[in-house]
Amino acid sequence: MRRTRTGPRDLSREPEPRQPGRVLDAGLHLLDRQVLDVDDLPVCTLDDLELEAADGEPAEDGRIDGRVPVVISALLTGPVLGTRVFGGRPPASRWYRLPWAQVSDVGTVVHLGVRGGGLDVTWLDRWTRDHVVGRIPGGTHDPEASG
């Protein structure tokens, strides 16, 4: 015999009201995903998100809590390996921001609608190419270009 509960309904188990736009679970759909540019070249790995209140008004203390809907304003990437090992968080000045407006698709990877070559986040790759790999004999030779 199945028992039924006769008390007041538990409102915490009710489904949340439908929100406009696409609802993303940050841990499931975004964080630690690879970010590719418009040419499907890797740009970075997504480390964190910058959120803002959907109506543009945060709470009185400047914090965003669960009472207001939020939207993603930027994707953040930066030097987080040390903080993942030792704890803490890099200072805000060390984060590279990719505006959410540049995102064209979210799937198994996050696709940008712009080329990654000129983005600030790829400066280390460009510097390594020009100052390290370019100085190795044959480092500037493209093996796929010769036939």
PDB file of C-alpha atoms in Angstrom:
ATOM      1  CA  MET A   1       0.000   0.000   0.000  1.00  0.00           C
ATOM      2  CA  ARG A   2       1.346   3.379  -0.991  1.00  0.00           C
ATOM      3  CA  ARG A   3       1.304   6.162   1.562  1.00  0.00           C
ATOM      4  CA  THR A   4       0.487   9.706   0.597  1.00  0.00           C
ATOM      5  CA  ARG A   5       1.590  12.780   2.421  1.00  0.00           C
ATOM      6  CA  THR A   6      -1.223  14.844   3.854  1.00  0.00           C
ATOM      7  CA  GLY A   7       0.720  17.956   4.952  1.00  0.00           C
ATOM      8  CA  PRO A   8       1.465  21.158   3.059  1.00  0.00           C
ATOM      9  CA  ARG A   9       3.223  20.799  -0.273  1.00  0.00           C
ATOM     10  CA  ASP A  10       6.993  21.071  -0.270  1.00  0.00           C
ATOM     11  CA  LEU A  11       7.584  24.118  -2.503  1.00  0.00           C
ATOM     12  CA  SER A  12      11.330  23.470  -2.754  1.00  0.00           C
ATOM     13  CA  ARG A  13      10.571  20.483  -4.983  1.00  0.00           C
ATOM     14  CA  GLU A  14       8.512  22.506  -7.442  1.00  0.00           C
ATOM     15  CA  PRO A  15      10.192  23.120 -10.817  1.00  0.00           C
ATOM     16  CA  GLU A  16      11.624  26.589 -11.350  1.00  0.00           C
ATOM     17  CA  PRO A  17       9.658  28.911 -13.630  1.00  0.00           C
ATOM     18  CA  ARG A  18      10.762  28.960 -17.256  1.00  0.00           C
ATOM     19  CA  GLN A  19      13.317  31.693 -18.032  1.00  0.00           C
ATOM     20  CA  PRO A  20      13.720  33.386 -21.422  1.00  0.00           C
ATOM     21  CA  GLY A  21      16.803  32.393 -23.417  1.00  0.00           C
ATOM     22  CA  ARG A  22      18.960  29.313 -23.090  1.00  0.00           C
ATOM     23  CA  VAL A  23      19.614  28.040 -19.582  1.00  0.00           C
ATOM     24  CA  LEU A  24      23.158  26.711 -19.110  1.00  0.00           C
ATOM     25  CA  ASP A  25      24.628  24.817 -16.198  1.00  0.00           C
ATOM     26  CA  ALA A  26      28.063  26.406 -15.769  1.00  0.00           C
ATOM     27  CA  GLY A  27      29.726  23.278 -14.387  1.00  0.00           C
ATOM     28  CA  LEU A  28      28.203  21.004 -16.996  1.00  0.00           C
ATOM     29  CA  HIS A  29      28.157  23.134 -20.162  1.00  0.00           C
ATOM     30  CA  LEU A  30      30.944  25.694 -19.792  1.00  0.00           C
ATOM     31  CA  LEU A  31      33.729  25.383 -17.229  1.00  0.00           C
ATOM     32  CA  ASP A  32      36.934  23.620 -18.325  1.00  0.00           C
ATOM     33  CA  ARG A  33      35.711  23.506 -21.936  1.00  0.00           C
ATOM     34  CA  GLN A  34      38.008  24.234 -24.842  1.00  0.00           C
ATOM     35  CA  VAL A  35      37.355  27.511 -26.656  1.00  0.00           C
ATOM     36  CA  LEU A  36      37.788  27.473 -30.459  1.00  0.00           C
ATOM     37  CA  ASP A  37      37.833  30.443 -32.807  1.00  0.00           C
ATOM     38  CA  VAL A  38      35.857  30.828 -36.036  1.00  0.00           C
ATOM     39  CA  ASP A  39      38.475  28.713 -37.891  1.00  0.00           C
ATOM     40  CA  ASP A  40      38.219  25.896 -35.288  1.00  0.00           C
ATOM     41  CA  LEU A  41      41.680  26.712 -33.924  1.00  0.00           C
ATOM     42  CA  PRO A  42      42.129  26.393 -30.144  1.00  0.00           C
ATOM     43  CA  VAL A  43      42.180  29.689 -28.270  1.00  0.00           C
ATOM     44  CA  CYS A  44      42.106  28.749 -24.574  1.00  0.00           C
ATOM     45  CA  THR A  45      40.370  26.709 -21.919  1.00  0.00           C
ATOM     46  CA  LEU A  46      37.449  28.287 -20.101  1.00  0.00           C
ATOM     47  CA  ASP A  47      38.357  28.751 -16.432  1.00  0.00           C
ATOM     48  CA  ASP A  48      35.644  30.982 -15.005  1.00  0.00           C
ATOM     49  CA  LEU A  49      32.665  33.153 -15.865  1.00  0.00           C
ATOM     50  CA  GLU A  50      31.812  36.781 -15.274  1.00  0.00           C
ATOM     51  CA  LEU A  51      28.126  37.161 -14.383  1.00  0.00           C
ATOM     52  CA  GLU A  52      25.856  40.158 -14.134  1.00  0.00           C
ATOM     53  CA  ALA A  53      22.261  40.593 -13.068  1.00  0.00           C
ATOM     54  CA  ALA A  54      19.852  40.110 -15.975  1.00  0.00           C
ATOM     55  CA  ASP A  55      18.206  43.457 -15.303  1.00  0.00           C
ATOM     56  CA  GLY A  56      21.589  45.130 -14.833  1.00  0.00           C
ATOM     57  CA  GLU A  57      20.965  45.854 -11.162  1.00  0.00           C
ATOM     58  CA  PRO A  58      22.951  43.798  -8.613  1.00  0.00           C
ATOM     59  CA  ALA A  59      21.922  43.605  -4.984  1.00  0.00           C
ATOM     60  CA  GLU A  60      22.527  46.541  -2.617  1.00  0.00           C
ATOM     61  CA  ASP A  61      25.942  45.189  -1.557  1.00  0.00           C
ATOM     62  CA  GLY A  62      27.018  44.619  -5.177  1.00  0.00           C
ATOM     63  CA  ARG A  63      26.732  40.844  -4.947  1.00  0.00           C
ATOM     64  CA  ILE A  64      24.632  38.625  -7.145  1.00  0.00           C
ATOM     65  CA  ASP A  65      22.650  36.055  -5.221  1.00  0.00           C
ATOM     66  CA  GLY A  66      20.029  33.457  -6.083  1.00  0.00           C
ATOM     67  CA  ARG A  67      17.160  35.925  -5.934  1.00  0.00           C
ATOM     68  CA  VAL A  68      17.852  37.570  -9.297  1.00  0.00           C
ATOM     69  CA  PRO A  69      18.391  35.898 -12.672  1.00  0.00           C
ATOM     70  CA  VAL A  70      21.903  36.312 -14.068  1.00  0.00           C
ATOM     71  CA  VAL A  71      23.427  36.400 -17.543  1.00  0.00           C
ATOM     72  CA  ILE A  72      26.987  35.688 -18.612  1.00  0.00           C
ATOM     73  CA  SER A  73      28.858  38.863 -19.538  1.00  0.00           C
ATOM     74  CA  ALA A  74      32.304  37.362 -20.239  1.00  0.00           C
ATOM     75  CA  LEU A  75      34.315  34.152 -20.355  1.00  0.00           C
ATOM     76  CA  LEU A  76      37.433  34.255 -18.178  1.00  0.00           C
ATOM     77  CA  THR A  77      40.702  32.439 -18.660  1.00  0.00           C
ATOM     78  CA  GLY A  78      44.076  32.907 -17.095  1.00  0.00           C
ATOM     79  CA  PRO A  79      46.883  31.448 -14.996  1.00  0.00           C
ATOM     80  CA  VAL A  80      44.872  29.164 -12.733  1.00  0.00           C
ATOM     81  CA  LEU A  81      47.121  26.085 -12.514  1.00  0.00           C
ATOM     82  CA  GLY A  82      48.893  27.340  -9.401  1.00  0.00           C
ATOM     83  CA  THR A  83      45.645  28.261  -7.699  1.00  0.00           C
ATOM     84  CA  ARG A  84      44.150  24.865  -8.465  1.00  0.00           C
ATOM     85  CA  VAL A  85      47.147  23.186  -6.834  1.00  0.00           C
ATOM     86  CA  PHE A  86      47.727  25.552  -3.898  1.00  0.00           C
ATOM     87  CA  GLY A  87      44.319  27.192  -3.536  1.00  0.00           C
ATOM     88  CA  GLY A  88      43.281  30.805  -3.779  1.00  0.00           C
ATOM     89  CA  ARG A  89      42.263  32.839  -6.789  1.00  0.00           C
ATOM     90  CA  PRO A  90      44.286  34.901  -9.262  1.00  0.00           C
ATOM     91  CA  PRO A  91      43.825  38.680  -8.995  1.00  0.00           C
ATOM     92  CA  ALA A  92      41.268  40.208 -11.343  1.00  0.00           C
ATOM     93  CA  SER A  93      44.035  41.886 -13.335  1.00  0.00           C
ATOM     94  CA  ARG A  94      45.426  38.487 -14.404  1.00  0.00           C
ATOM     95  CA  TRP A  95      42.188  37.269 -16.022  1.00  0.00           C
ATOM     96  CA  TYR A  96      41.662  37.506 -19.771  1.00  0.00           C
ATOM     97  CA  ARG A  97      38.089  38.361 -20.676  1.00  0.00           C
ATOM     98  CA  LEU A  98      36.321  37.181 -23.806  1.00  0.00           C
ATOM     99  CA  PRO A  99      32.982  39.049 -24.104  1.00  0.00           C
ATOM    100  CA  TRP A 100      29.961  36.767 -24.260  1.00  0.00           C
ATOM    101  CA  ALA A 101      28.913  38.591 -27.436  1.00  0.00           C
ATOM    102  CA  GLN A 102      31.827  36.860 -29.224  1.00  0.00           C
ATOM    103  CA  VAL A 103      30.443  33.371 -28.437  1.00  0.00           C
ATOM    104  CA  SER A 104      28.669  31.836 -31.415  1.00  0.00           C
ATOM    105  CA  ASP A 105      27.854  28.331 -30.123  1.00  0.00           C
ATOM    106  CA  VAL A 106      28.067  26.218 -26.977  1.00  0.00           C
ATOM    107  CA  GLY A 107      28.419  22.481 -27.458  1.00  0.00           C
ATOM    108  CA  THR A 108      31.143  20.035 -26.528  1.00  0.00           C
ATOM    109  CA  VAL A 109      33.425  23.029 -27.131  1.00  0.00           C
ATOM    110  CA  VAL A 110      32.696  26.744 -26.967  1.00  0.00           C
ATOM    111  CA  HIS A 111      32.913  28.377 -30.410  1.00  0.00           C
ATOM    112  CA  LEU A 112      33.776  32.025 -30.903  1.00  0.00           C
ATOM    113  CA  GLY A 113      32.595  34.046 -33.868  1.00  0.00           C
ATOM    114  CA  VAL A 114      35.955  35.851 -34.200  1.00  0.00           C
ATOM    115  CA  ARG A 115      39.502  34.872 -35.147  1.00  0.00           C
ATOM    116  CA  GLY A 116      41.693  34.022 -32.171  1.00  0.00           C
ATOM    117  CA  GLY A 117      44.977  35.309 -33.588  1.00  0.00           C
ATOM    118  CA  GLY A 118      44.470  38.874 -32.434  1.00  0.00           C
ATOM    119  CA  LEU A 119      42.930  38.179 -29.028  1.00  0.00           C
ATOM    120  CA  ASP A 120      44.937  39.109 -25.930  1.00  0.00           C
ATOM    121  CA  VAL A 121      44.530  35.597 -24.557  1.00  0.00           C
ATOM    122  CA  THR A 122      46.769  34.122 -27.281  1.00  0.00           C
ATOM    123  CA  TRP A 123      49.775  36.409 -26.632  1.00  0.00           C
ATOM    124  CA  LEU A 124      51.788  33.594 -25.000  1.00  0.00           C
ATOM    125  CA  ASP A 125      51.315  31.318 -28.015  1.00  0.00           C
ATOM    126  CA  ARG A 126      52.413  34.089 -30.386  1.00  0.00           C
ATOM    127  CA  TRP A 127      55.418  34.983 -28.206  1.00  0.00           C
ATOM    128  CA  THR A 128      56.504  31.316 -27.967  1.00  0.00           C
ATOM    129  CA  ARG A 129      56.161  30.912 -31.724  1.00  0.00           C
ATOM    130  CA  ASP A 130      58.213  34.024 -32.477  1.00  0.00           C
ATOM    131  CA  HIS A 131      60.882  33.838 -29.756  1.00  0.00           C
ATOM    132  CA  VAL A 132      61.342  30.123 -29.040  1.00  0.00           C
ATOM    133  CA  VAL A 133      60.114  27.909 -31.881  1.00  0.00           C
ATOM    134  CA  GLY A 134      61.152  30.428 -34.551  1.00  0.00           C
ATOM    135  CA  ARG A 135      64.777  30.266 -33.362  1.00  0.00           C
ATOM    136  CA  ILE A 136      65.007  26.495 -33.671  1.00  0.00           C
ATOM    137  CA  PRO A 137      66.538  25.467 -37.035  1.00  0.00           C
ATOM    138  CA  GLY A 138      63.584  24.556 -39.225  1.00  0.00           C
ATOM    139  CA  GLY A 139      61.165  26.064 -36.704  1.00  0.00           C
ATOM    140  CA  THR A 140      59.692  28.459 -39.272  1.00  0.00           C
ATOM    141  CA  HIS A 141      59.387  25.759 -41.932  1.00  0.00           C
ATOM    142  CA  ASP A 142      55.829  24.530 -42.535  1.00  0.00           C
ATOM    143  CA  PRO A 143      56.063  20.790 -43.271  1.00  0.00           C
ATOM    144  CA  GLU A 144      52.579  20.726 -44.807  1.00  0.00           C
ATOM    145  CA  ALA A 145      53.403  23.493 -47.305  1.00  0.00           C
ATOM    146  CA  SER A 146      56.150  21.525 -49.055  1.00  0.00           C
ATOM    147  CA  GLY A 147      55.157  18.576 -51.158  1.00  0.00           C
TER     148      GLY A 147
END
